[in-house]
């Protein structure tokens, strides 16, 4: 039933799979199994589409209360033996996903009744998924480019903050000083600025930071993912604005501190009125906040 709910909400098998943390094949199998159990076709399938039909809509309408009652019964049974239960989907930005995965794995060992899925996502997409109720928790970053106002529907806890630096391969800036102005003066006329695609917070930071100083790159290469940008910097393909924790993984990369305030903050968000296993969501959020704060600055990131 959860797969059918996700399909109705997202309109595609791929979208439902991403939201649930499953493969598209697994979602298709779940839908087919539900249709076998009910003896009714609930999804109209085309060559490249799958749509919840009228029968599927009626089924979800009738089954919605049953799902909530089942979640409640599971949670009460788990609480009776001092455990928490339920399914929690966590969306995390790729640069901290390994640390998030490690924290969730430890929690899963402590709470064997928990069903946890982790999906990687950009910060804007993770926030939208959380507001829409697709995921229960979003681990995102804030580059100081948006107003510091959290959506009233969300609860936010800061995990850690770190400096944003200008990063370049040591061979690219061999003739420059170790300050940001010298590095930019040396690099921008000759090598590309490596940055995220438009709509990403790191891109907004880079564009705004350069514009305020009247600087413009001669060439701009766009890639998604901070780790991808860091890899390209380490291969001497350009310069980039990156979090210090991402840069320190690459010995051949040098970094220059930027004038304050130039800080990335990683936050753990959850809905205040989240449907489903609230105790499980709260426990996961508390665990992630504490674990990320305790490992901030380590080579895990």
PDB file of C-alpha atoms in Angstrom:
ATOM      1  CA  UNK A   1       0.000   0.000   0.000  1.00  0.00           C
ATOM      2  CA  UNK A   2       2.890   2.358   0.693  1.00  0.00           C
ATOM      3  CA  UNK A   3       4.163   1.899  -2.868  1.00  0.00           C
ATOM      4  CA  UNK A   4       0.715   2.713  -4.248  1.00  0.00           C
ATOM      5  CA  UNK A   5       0.547   5.841  -2.086  1.00  0.00           C
ATOM      6  CA  UNK A   6       3.939   6.974  -3.342  1.00  0.00           C
ATOM      7  CA  UNK A   7       2.982   6.339  -6.956  1.00  0.00           C
ATOM      8  CA  UNK A   8      -0.137   8.466  -6.595  1.00  0.00           C
ATOM      9  CA  UNK A   9       1.854  11.265  -4.997  1.00  0.00           C
ATOM     10  CA  UNK A  10       4.763  11.283  -7.461  1.00  0.00           C
ATOM     11  CA  UNK A  11       3.172  10.014 -10.636  1.00  0.00           C
ATOM     12  CA  UNK A  12       6.012   7.742 -11.720  1.00  0.00           C
ATOM     13  CA  UNK A  13       7.570   4.476 -10.592  1.00  0.00           C
ATOM     14  CA  UNK A  14      10.977   6.158 -10.508  1.00  0.00           C
ATOM     15  CA  UNK A  15       9.689   8.998  -8.342  1.00  0.00           C
ATOM     16  CA  UNK A  16       8.016   6.578  -5.936  1.00  0.00           C
ATOM     17  CA  UNK A  17      11.185   4.483  -5.750  1.00  0.00           C
ATOM     18  CA  UNK A  18      13.376   7.494  -4.963  1.00  0.00           C
ATOM     19  CA  UNK A  19      10.988   8.676  -2.266  1.00  0.00           C
ATOM     20  CA  UNK A  20      10.793   5.270  -0.616  1.00  0.00           C
ATOM     21  CA  UNK A  21      14.455   4.404  -0.921  1.00  0.00           C
ATOM     22  CA  UNK A  22      13.719   1.335  -3.065  1.00  0.00           C
ATOM     23  CA  UNK A  23      14.647   0.381  -6.602  1.00  0.00           C
ATOM     24  CA  UNK A  24      12.085   0.906  -9.357  1.00  0.00           C
ATOM     25  CA  UNK A  25      11.938  -2.861  -9.815  1.00  0.00           C
ATOM     26  CA  UNK A  26      11.087  -3.375  -6.137  1.00  0.00           C
ATOM     27  CA  UNK A  27       8.263  -0.824  -6.322  1.00  0.00           C
ATOM     28  CA  UNK A  28       6.866  -2.488  -9.452  1.00  0.00           C
ATOM     29  CA  UNK A  29       6.942  -5.856  -7.708  1.00  0.00           C
ATOM     30  CA  UNK A  30       5.138  -4.459  -4.670  1.00  0.00           C
ATOM     31  CA  UNK A  31       2.431  -2.955  -6.857  1.00  0.00           C
ATOM     32  CA  UNK A  32       1.988  -6.202  -8.754  1.00  0.00           C
ATOM     33  CA  UNK A  33       1.785  -8.141  -5.492  1.00  0.00           C
ATOM     34  CA  UNK A  34      -0.878  -5.802  -4.138  1.00  0.00           C
ATOM     35  CA  UNK A  35      -2.925  -6.253  -7.300  1.00  0.00           C
ATOM     36  CA  UNK A  36      -2.657 -10.029  -6.968  1.00  0.00           C
ATOM     37  CA  UNK A  37      -3.837  -9.826  -3.356  1.00  0.00           C
ATOM     38  CA  UNK A  38      -6.822  -7.614  -4.174  1.00  0.00           C
ATOM     39  CA  UNK A  39      -7.660  -9.274  -7.497  1.00  0.00           C
ATOM     40  CA  UNK A  40      -8.126  -5.812  -9.035  1.00  0.00           C
ATOM     41  CA  UNK A  41      -5.968  -3.755 -11.398  1.00  0.00           C
ATOM     42  CA  UNK A  42      -5.015  -0.677  -9.384  1.00  0.00           C
ATOM     43  CA  UNK A  43      -2.498   0.851 -11.783  1.00  0.00           C
ATOM     44  CA  UNK A  44      -2.875   1.669 -15.468  1.00  0.00           C
ATOM     45  CA  UNK A  45       0.453   0.949 -17.147  1.00  0.00           C
ATOM     46  CA  UNK A  46       1.748   2.284 -20.433  1.00  0.00           C
ATOM     47  CA  UNK A  47       5.083   1.885 -22.241  1.00  0.00           C
ATOM     48  CA  UNK A  48       6.583   4.703 -20.194  1.00  0.00           C
ATOM     49  CA  UNK A  49       3.996   5.479 -17.556  1.00  0.00           C
ATOM     50  CA  UNK A  50       2.124   4.084 -14.591  1.00  0.00           C
ATOM     51  CA  UNK A  51      -0.912   5.861 -13.148  1.00  0.00           C
ATOM     52  CA  UNK A  52      -3.053   4.982 -10.154  1.00  0.00           C
ATOM     53  CA  UNK A  53      -6.521   4.401 -11.650  1.00  0.00           C
ATOM     54  CA  UNK A  54      -9.978   4.890 -10.168  1.00  0.00           C
ATOM     55  CA  UNK A  55      -9.900   1.502  -8.439  1.00  0.00           C
ATOM     56  CA  UNK A  56      -6.489   2.296  -6.945  1.00  0.00           C
ATOM     57  CA  UNK A  57      -7.710   5.671  -5.727  1.00  0.00           C
ATOM     58  CA  UNK A  58     -10.725   4.083  -4.033  1.00  0.00           C
ATOM     59  CA  UNK A  59      -8.491   1.451  -2.473  1.00  0.00           C
ATOM     60  CA  UNK A  60      -6.169   4.081  -0.999  1.00  0.00           C
ATOM     61  CA  UNK A  61      -9.088   6.103   0.287  1.00  0.00           C
ATOM     62  CA  UNK A  62     -10.446   3.101   2.139  1.00  0.00           C
ATOM     63  CA  UNK A  63      -7.062   1.803   3.270  1.00  0.00           C
ATOM     64  CA  UNK A  64      -5.610   5.073   4.572  1.00  0.00           C
ATOM     65  CA  UNK A  65      -7.027   4.652   8.067  1.00  0.00           C
ATOM     66  CA  UNK A  66      -5.874   1.039   8.116  1.00  0.00           C
ATOM     67  CA  UNK A  67      -2.267   2.075   7.410  1.00  0.00           C
ATOM     68  CA  UNK A  68      -2.331   4.635  10.213  1.00  0.00           C
ATOM     69  CA  UNK A  69      -3.821   2.110  12.617  1.00  0.00           C
ATOM     70  CA  UNK A  70      -1.191  -0.450  11.637  1.00  0.00           C
ATOM     71  CA  UNK A  71       1.646   2.031  12.197  1.00  0.00           C
ATOM     72  CA  UNK A  72       0.163   2.943  15.563  1.00  0.00           C
ATOM     73  CA  UNK A  73      -0.208  -0.726  16.558  1.00  0.00           C
ATOM     74  CA  UNK A  74       3.406  -1.459  15.615  1.00  0.00           C
ATOM     75  CA  UNK A  75       4.663   1.537  17.557  1.00  0.00           C
ATOM     76  CA  UNK A  76       2.668   0.584  20.658  1.00  0.00           C
ATOM     77  CA  UNK A  77       3.858  -3.013  20.514  1.00  0.00           C
ATOM     78  CA  UNK A  78       7.465  -1.876  20.169  1.00  0.00           C
ATOM     79  CA  UNK A  79       7.068   0.639  23.010  1.00  0.00           C
ATOM     80  CA  UNK A  80       5.745  -2.130  25.245  1.00  0.00           C
ATOM     81  CA  UNK A  81       9.146  -3.809  25.054  1.00  0.00           C
ATOM     82  CA  UNK A  82      11.121  -0.575  25.186  1.00  0.00           C
ATOM     83  CA  UNK A  83      11.713  -0.315  21.431  1.00  0.00           C
ATOM     84  CA  UNK A  84      10.778   2.047  18.634  1.00  0.00           C
ATOM     85  CA  UNK A  85       9.562   0.895  15.248  1.00  0.00           C
ATOM     86  CA  UNK A  86       8.409   2.158  11.870  1.00  0.00           C
ATOM     87  CA  UNK A  87       9.855   3.151   8.527  1.00  0.00           C
ATOM     88  CA  UNK A  88      11.829   6.370   8.222  1.00  0.00           C
ATOM     89  CA  UNK A  89      13.201   7.701   4.924  1.00  0.00           C
ATOM     90  CA  UNK A  90      16.135  10.104   5.288  1.00  0.00           C
ATOM     91  CA  UNK A  91      17.318  12.411   2.504  1.00  0.00           C
ATOM     92  CA  UNK A  92      20.899  13.684   2.833  1.00  0.00           C
ATOM     93  CA  UNK A  93      23.219  15.818   0.755  1.00  0.00           C
ATOM     94  CA  UNK A  94      25.992  13.660  -0.774  1.00  0.00           C
ATOM     95  CA  UNK A  95      28.891  15.362   1.031  1.00  0.00           C
ATOM     96  CA  UNK A  96      27.657  14.104   4.428  1.00  0.00           C
ATOM     97  CA  UNK A  97      25.845  10.953   3.261  1.00  0.00           C
ATOM     98  CA  UNK A  98      28.641   8.588   4.405  1.00  0.00           C
ATOM     99  CA  UNK A  99      28.471   9.981   7.940  1.00  0.00           C
ATOM    100  CA  UNK A 100      24.662   9.831   7.892  1.00  0.00           C
ATOM    101  CA  UNK A 101      24.768   6.220   6.691  1.00  0.00           C
ATOM    102  CA  UNK A 102      27.185   5.244   9.476  1.00  0.00           C
ATOM    103  CA  UNK A 103      25.001   6.871  12.130  1.00  0.00           C
ATOM    104  CA  UNK A 104      21.849   5.204  10.808  1.00  0.00           C
ATOM    105  CA  UNK A 105      23.580   1.815  10.674  1.00  0.00           C
ATOM    106  CA  UNK A 106      24.495   2.101  14.347  1.00  0.00           C
ATOM    107  CA  UNK A 107      20.949   3.151  15.226  1.00  0.00           C
ATOM    108  CA  UNK A 108      19.537   0.263  13.230  1.00  0.00           C
ATOM    109  CA  UNK A 109      21.649  -2.174  15.248  1.00  0.00           C
ATOM    110  CA  UNK A 110      20.342  -0.614  18.470  1.00  0.00           C
ATOM    111  CA  UNK A 111      16.731  -0.580  17.268  1.00  0.00           C
ATOM    112  CA  UNK A 112      16.184  -3.698  15.132  1.00  0.00           C
ATOM    113  CA  UNK A 113      12.481  -2.908  14.625  1.00  0.00           C
ATOM    114  CA  UNK A 114      13.320   0.293  12.768  1.00  0.00           C
ATOM    115  CA  UNK A 115      13.180   0.245   8.965  1.00  0.00           C
ATOM    116  CA  UNK A 116      15.429   3.033   7.666  1.00  0.00           C
ATOM    117  CA  UNK A 117      16.145   4.102   4.091  1.00  0.00           C
ATOM    118  CA  UNK A 118      18.710   6.707   3.027  1.00  0.00           C
ATOM    119  CA  UNK A 119      18.520   8.586  -0.276  1.00  0.00           C
ATOM    120  CA  UNK A 120      20.988  11.186  -1.547  1.00  0.00           C
ATOM    121  CA  UNK A 121      19.607  14.484  -2.734  1.00  0.00           C
ATOM    122  CA  UNK A 122      20.484  18.128  -3.256  1.00  0.00           C
ATOM    123  CA  UNK A 123      19.506  20.394  -0.368  1.00  0.00           C
ATOM    124  CA  UNK A 124      16.642  22.151  -2.235  1.00  0.00           C
ATOM    125  CA  UNK A 125      15.164  18.851  -3.369  1.00  0.00           C
ATOM    126  CA  UNK A 126      15.514  17.271   0.083  1.00  0.00           C
ATOM    127  CA  UNK A 127      13.708  20.205   1.670  1.00  0.00           C
ATOM    128  CA  UNK A 128      10.857  19.969  -0.846  1.00  0.00           C
ATOM    129  CA  UNK A 129      10.561  16.221  -0.263  1.00  0.00           C
ATOM    130  CA  UNK A 130      10.353  16.821   3.479  1.00  0.00           C
ATOM    131  CA  UNK A 131       7.658  19.475   3.169  1.00  0.00           C
ATOM    132  CA  UNK A 132       5.674  17.209   0.841  1.00  0.00           C
ATOM    133  CA  UNK A 133       5.942  14.337   3.318  1.00  0.00           C
ATOM    134  CA  UNK A 134       7.970  12.066   1.057  1.00  0.00           C
ATOM    135  CA  UNK A 135      10.836  11.785   3.531  1.00  0.00           C
ATOM    136  CA  UNK A 136      10.758  12.001   7.300  1.00  0.00           C
ATOM    137  CA  UNK A 137      14.132  13.704   7.774  1.00  0.00           C
ATOM    138  CA  UNK A 138      16.344  15.903   5.585  1.00  0.00           C
ATOM    139  CA  UNK A 139      20.034  16.526   6.281  1.00  0.00           C
ATOM    140  CA  UNK A 140      20.860  19.651   4.292  1.00  0.00           C
ATOM    141  CA  UNK A 141      23.355  22.502   4.206  1.00  0.00           C
ATOM    142  CA  UNK A 142      22.952  26.264   4.427  1.00  0.00           C
ATOM    143  CA  UNK A 143      25.494  28.458   2.629  1.00  0.00           C
ATOM    144  CA  UNK A 144      24.111  31.709   3.996  1.00  0.00           C
ATOM    145  CA  UNK A 145      22.466  32.636   0.700  1.00  0.00           C
ATOM    146  CA  UNK A 146      18.860  32.461   1.890  1.00  0.00           C
ATOM    147  CA  UNK A 147      17.022  34.268   4.700  1.00  0.00           C
ATOM    148  CA  UNK A 148      17.625  32.530   8.022  1.00  0.00           C
ATOM    149  CA  UNK A 149      13.946  31.628   8.419  1.00  0.00           C
ATOM    150  CA  UNK A 150      12.957  27.975   8.736  1.00  0.00           C
ATOM    151  CA  UNK A 151       9.599  26.939   7.292  1.00  0.00           C
ATOM    152  CA  UNK A 152       7.093  26.963  10.174  1.00  0.00           C
ATOM    153  CA  UNK A 153       6.197  23.361   9.349  1.00  0.00           C
ATOM    154  CA  UNK A 154       9.748  22.189  10.009  1.00  0.00           C
ATOM    155  CA  UNK A 155      11.912  21.673  13.056  1.00  0.00           C
ATOM    156  CA  UNK A 156      15.621  22.379  12.513  1.00  0.00           C
ATOM    157  CA  UNK A 157      18.684  21.416  14.544  1.00  0.00           C
ATOM    158  CA  UNK A 158      22.197  22.552  13.644  1.00  0.00           C
ATOM    159  CA  UNK A 159      24.704  19.700  13.393  1.00  0.00           C
ATOM    160  CA  UNK A 160      27.919  21.597  12.686  1.00  0.00           C
ATOM    161  CA  UNK A 161      29.350  24.607  10.875  1.00  0.00           C
ATOM    162  CA  UNK A 162      32.571  24.843   8.893  1.00  0.00           C
ATOM    163  CA  UNK A 163      34.443  27.439   6.831  1.00  0.00           C
ATOM    164  CA  UNK A 164      34.005  27.755   3.086  1.00  0.00           C
ATOM    165  CA  UNK A 165      37.363  28.058   1.341  1.00  0.00           C
ATOM    166  CA  UNK A 166      38.739  28.752  -2.106  1.00  0.00           C
ATOM    167  CA  UNK A 167      40.328  25.506  -3.335  1.00  0.00           C
ATOM    168  CA  UNK A 168      42.839  24.923  -6.118  1.00  0.00           C
ATOM    169  CA  UNK A 169      45.496  22.368  -7.045  1.00  0.00           C
ATOM    170  CA  UNK A 170      48.925  23.494  -5.846  1.00  0.00           C
ATOM    171  CA  UNK A 171      50.296  23.439  -9.408  1.00  0.00           C
ATOM    172  CA  UNK A 172      47.526  25.764 -10.621  1.00  0.00           C
ATOM    173  CA  UNK A 173      48.413  28.447  -8.071  1.00  0.00           C
ATOM    174  CA  UNK A 174      52.156  27.832  -7.931  1.00  0.00           C
ATOM    175  CA  UNK A 175      52.929  31.487  -8.610  1.00  0.00           C
ATOM    176  CA  UNK A 176      50.265  32.965  -6.363  1.00  0.00           C
ATOM    177  CA  UNK A 177      50.189  33.865  -2.705  1.00  0.00           C
ATOM    178  CA  UNK A 178      48.244  31.869  -0.157  1.00  0.00           C
ATOM    179  CA  UNK A 179      45.423  34.404   0.242  1.00  0.00           C
ATOM    180  CA  UNK A 180      42.136  34.312  -1.674  1.00  0.00           C
ATOM    181  CA  UNK A 181      42.778  37.527  -3.636  1.00  0.00           C
ATOM    182  CA  UNK A 182      46.139  36.318  -4.952  1.00  0.00           C
ATOM    183  CA  UNK A 183      44.701  32.931  -5.858  1.00  0.00           C
ATOM    184  CA  UNK A 184      41.734  34.403  -7.712  1.00  0.00           C
ATOM    185  CA  UNK A 185      43.891  36.953  -9.535  1.00  0.00           C
ATOM    186  CA  UNK A 186      46.150  34.134 -10.681  1.00  0.00           C
ATOM    187  CA  UNK A 187      43.422  31.646 -11.565  1.00  0.00           C
ATOM    188  CA  UNK A 188      40.279  33.294 -12.916  1.00  0.00           C
ATOM    189  CA  UNK A 189      41.822  34.668 -16.130  1.00  0.00           C
ATOM    190  CA  UNK A 190      43.277  31.276 -17.036  1.00  0.00           C
ATOM    191  CA  UNK A 191      41.445  28.346 -15.435  1.00  0.00           C
ATOM    192  CA  UNK A 192      37.744  27.507 -15.106  1.00  0.00           C
ATOM    193  CA  UNK A 193      35.658  28.202 -12.046  1.00  0.00           C
ATOM    194  CA  UNK A 194      34.136  24.863 -11.071  1.00  0.00           C
ATOM    195  CA  UNK A 195      30.680  25.211  -9.565  1.00  0.00           C
ATOM    196  CA  UNK A 196      27.318  23.513  -9.085  1.00  0.00           C
ATOM    197  CA  UNK A 197      24.419  23.984 -11.462  1.00  0.00           C
ATOM    198  CA  UNK A 198      21.965  26.811 -10.931  1.00  0.00           C
ATOM    199  CA  UNK A 199      19.512  26.320  -8.083  1.00  0.00           C
ATOM    200  CA  UNK A 200      22.080  24.809  -5.726  1.00  0.00           C
ATOM    201  CA  UNK A 201      22.994  26.766  -2.622  1.00  0.00           C
ATOM    202  CA  UNK A 202      26.739  26.421  -3.237  1.00  0.00           C
ATOM    203  CA  UNK A 203      26.261  27.969  -6.693  1.00  0.00           C
ATOM    204  CA  UNK A 204      24.330  30.869  -5.185  1.00  0.00           C
ATOM    205  CA  UNK A 205      27.178  31.416  -2.736  1.00  0.00           C
ATOM    206  CA  UNK A 206      29.872  31.414  -5.440  1.00  0.00           C
ATOM    207  CA  UNK A 207      27.952  33.743  -7.771  1.00  0.00           C
ATOM    208  CA  UNK A 208      27.070  36.173  -4.994  1.00  0.00           C
ATOM    209  CA  UNK A 209      30.541  36.194  -3.475  1.00  0.00           C
ATOM    210  CA  UNK A 210      32.235  36.992  -6.788  1.00  0.00           C
ATOM    211  CA  UNK A 211      29.621  39.546  -7.832  1.00  0.00           C
ATOM    212  CA  UNK A 212      30.016  41.522  -4.595  1.00  0.00           C
ATOM    213  CA  UNK A 213      33.713  41.872  -5.365  1.00  0.00           C
ATOM    214  CA  UNK A 214      33.296  42.711  -9.044  1.00  0.00           C
ATOM    215  CA  UNK A 215      34.918  39.465 -10.143  1.00  0.00           C
ATOM    216  CA  UNK A 216      33.837  37.286 -13.036  1.00  0.00           C
ATOM    217  CA  UNK A 217      35.320  33.970 -14.208  1.00  0.00           C
ATOM    218  CA  UNK A 218      36.434  33.743 -17.800  1.00  0.00           C
ATOM    219  CA  UNK A 219      35.169  30.154 -17.969  1.00  0.00           C
ATOM    220  CA  UNK A 220      32.649  28.354 -15.792  1.00  0.00           C
ATOM    221  CA  UNK A 221      32.204  24.561 -15.663  1.00  0.00           C
ATOM    222  CA  UNK A 222      29.086  23.240 -13.985  1.00  0.00           C
ATOM    223  CA  UNK A 223      28.833  19.920 -12.154  1.00  0.00           C
ATOM    224  CA  UNK A 224      26.478  18.599  -9.492  1.00  0.00           C
ATOM    225  CA  UNK A 225      27.983  17.398  -6.238  1.00  0.00           C
ATOM    226  CA  UNK A 226      30.659  18.899  -4.007  1.00  0.00           C
ATOM    227  CA  UNK A 227      32.698  15.712  -4.143  1.00  0.00           C
ATOM    228  CA  UNK A 228      32.758  15.876  -7.942  1.00  0.00           C
ATOM    229  CA  UNK A 229      33.977  19.481  -7.769  1.00  0.00           C
ATOM    230  CA  UNK A 230      36.672  18.526  -5.255  1.00  0.00           C
ATOM    231  CA  UNK A 231      37.852  15.661  -7.484  1.00  0.00           C
ATOM    232  CA  UNK A 232      38.168  18.012 -10.450  1.00  0.00           C
ATOM    233  CA  UNK A 233      40.058  20.567  -8.366  1.00  0.00           C
ATOM    234  CA  UNK A 234      42.436  17.804  -7.237  1.00  0.00           C
ATOM    235  CA  UNK A 235      43.036  16.949 -10.898  1.00  0.00           C
ATOM    236  CA  UNK A 236      44.007  20.598 -11.590  1.00  0.00           C
ATOM    237  CA  UNK A 237      40.976  21.303 -13.779  1.00  0.00           C
ATOM    238  CA  UNK A 238      39.977  24.537 -12.031  1.00  0.00           C
ATOM    239  CA  UNK A 239      39.221  26.332  -8.778  1.00  0.00           C
ATOM    240  CA  UNK A 240      36.114  26.083  -6.609  1.00  0.00           C
ATOM    241  CA  UNK A 241      34.467  27.353  -3.458  1.00  0.00           C
ATOM    242  CA  UNK A 242      34.151  24.309  -1.189  1.00  0.00           C
ATOM    243  CA  UNK A 243      33.606  23.379   2.457  1.00  0.00           C
ATOM    244  CA  UNK A 244      36.886  22.809   4.282  1.00  0.00           C
ATOM    245  CA  UNK A 245      35.921  19.243   5.232  1.00  0.00           C
ATOM    246  CA  UNK A 246      35.567  18.275   1.574  1.00  0.00           C
ATOM    247  CA  UNK A 247      38.878  19.856   0.550  1.00  0.00           C
ATOM    248  CA  UNK A 248      41.001  18.235   3.252  1.00  0.00           C
ATOM    249  CA  UNK A 249      40.543  14.801   1.679  1.00  0.00           C
ATOM    250  CA  UNK A 250      42.869  15.803  -1.154  1.00  0.00           C
ATOM    251  CA  UNK A 251      46.547  16.372  -0.192  1.00  0.00           C
ATOM    252  CA  UNK A 252      47.436  18.071  -3.488  1.00  0.00           C
ATOM    253  CA  UNK A 253      44.719  20.712  -3.024  1.00  0.00           C
ATOM    254  CA  UNK A 254      45.514  23.998  -1.323  1.00  0.00           C
ATOM    255  CA  UNK A 255      42.918  26.239   0.241  1.00  0.00           C
ATOM    256  CA  UNK A 256      42.646  29.909   1.070  1.00  0.00           C
ATOM    257  CA  UNK A 257      40.407  31.192   3.844  1.00  0.00           C
ATOM    258  CA  UNK A 258      37.704  33.643   2.776  1.00  0.00           C
ATOM    259  CA  UNK A 259      36.689  36.815   4.616  1.00  0.00           C
ATOM    260  CA  UNK A 260      34.029  36.187   7.251  1.00  0.00           C
ATOM    261  CA  UNK A 261      31.240  35.321   7.217  1.00  0.00           C
ATOM    262  CA  UNK A 262      31.838  32.443   4.820  1.00  0.00           C
ATOM    263  CA  UNK A 263      30.437  29.395   6.571  1.00  0.00           C
ATOM    264  CA  UNK A 264      28.445  26.324   5.595  1.00  0.00           C
ATOM    265  CA  UNK A 265      26.083  24.979   8.252  1.00  0.00           C
ATOM    266  CA  UNK A 266      24.724  21.434   8.090  1.00  0.00           C
ATOM    267  CA  UNK A 267      21.244  21.072   9.586  1.00  0.00           C
ATOM    268  CA  UNK A 268      18.923  18.181  10.380  1.00  0.00           C
ATOM    269  CA  UNK A 269      15.299  18.972   9.491  1.00  0.00           C
ATOM    270  CA  UNK A 270      12.064  17.129  10.255  1.00  0.00           C
ATOM    271  CA  UNK A 271       8.389  17.985   9.963  1.00  0.00           C
ATOM    272  CA  UNK A 272       6.671  19.065  13.157  1.00  0.00           C
ATOM    273  CA  UNK A 273       3.448  17.346  12.098  1.00  0.00           C
ATOM    274  CA  UNK A 274       5.055  14.337  10.418  1.00  0.00           C
ATOM    275  CA  UNK A 275       2.753  11.473   9.556  1.00  0.00           C
ATOM    276  CA  UNK A 276       3.820   7.990  10.497  1.00  0.00           C
ATOM    277  CA  UNK A 277       6.114   6.898  13.320  1.00  0.00           C
ATOM    278  CA  UNK A 278       6.808  10.194  15.122  1.00  0.00           C
ATOM    279  CA  UNK A 279       8.889   8.581  17.852  1.00  0.00           C
ATOM    280  CA  UNK A 280      11.036   6.871  15.209  1.00  0.00           C
ATOM    281  CA  UNK A 281      11.524  10.110  13.264  1.00  0.00           C
ATOM    282  CA  UNK A 282      12.423  12.041  16.399  1.00  0.00           C
ATOM    283  CA  UNK A 283      14.867   9.360  17.534  1.00  0.00           C
ATOM    284  CA  UNK A 284      16.536   9.262  14.103  1.00  0.00           C
ATOM    285  CA  UNK A 285      16.798  13.061  14.000  1.00  0.00           C
ATOM    286  CA  UNK A 286      18.286  13.225  17.491  1.00  0.00           C
ATOM    287  CA  UNK A 287      20.795  10.494  16.652  1.00  0.00           C
ATOM    288  CA  UNK A 288      21.863  12.171  13.403  1.00  0.00           C
ATOM    289  CA  UNK A 289      22.250  15.580  15.028  1.00  0.00           C
ATOM    290  CA  UNK A 290      24.410  14.184  17.816  1.00  0.00           C
ATOM    291  CA  UNK A 291      26.497  11.910  15.570  1.00  0.00           C
ATOM    292  CA  UNK A 292      27.193  14.579  12.952  1.00  0.00           C
ATOM    293  CA  UNK A 293      28.106  17.106  15.632  1.00  0.00           C
ATOM    294  CA  UNK A 294      30.508  14.667  17.297  1.00  0.00           C
ATOM    295  CA  UNK A 295      32.257  13.720  14.043  1.00  0.00           C
ATOM    296  CA  UNK A 296      32.428  17.237  12.571  1.00  0.00           C
ATOM    297  CA  UNK A 297      35.896  17.953  11.264  1.00  0.00           C
ATOM    298  CA  UNK A 298      36.908  14.304  11.019  1.00  0.00           C
ATOM    299  CA  UNK A 299      37.977  12.676   7.758  1.00  0.00           C
ATOM    300  CA  UNK A 300      34.625  10.880   7.647  1.00  0.00           C
ATOM    301  CA  UNK A 301      33.153  13.787   5.707  1.00  0.00           C
TER     302      UNK A 301
END
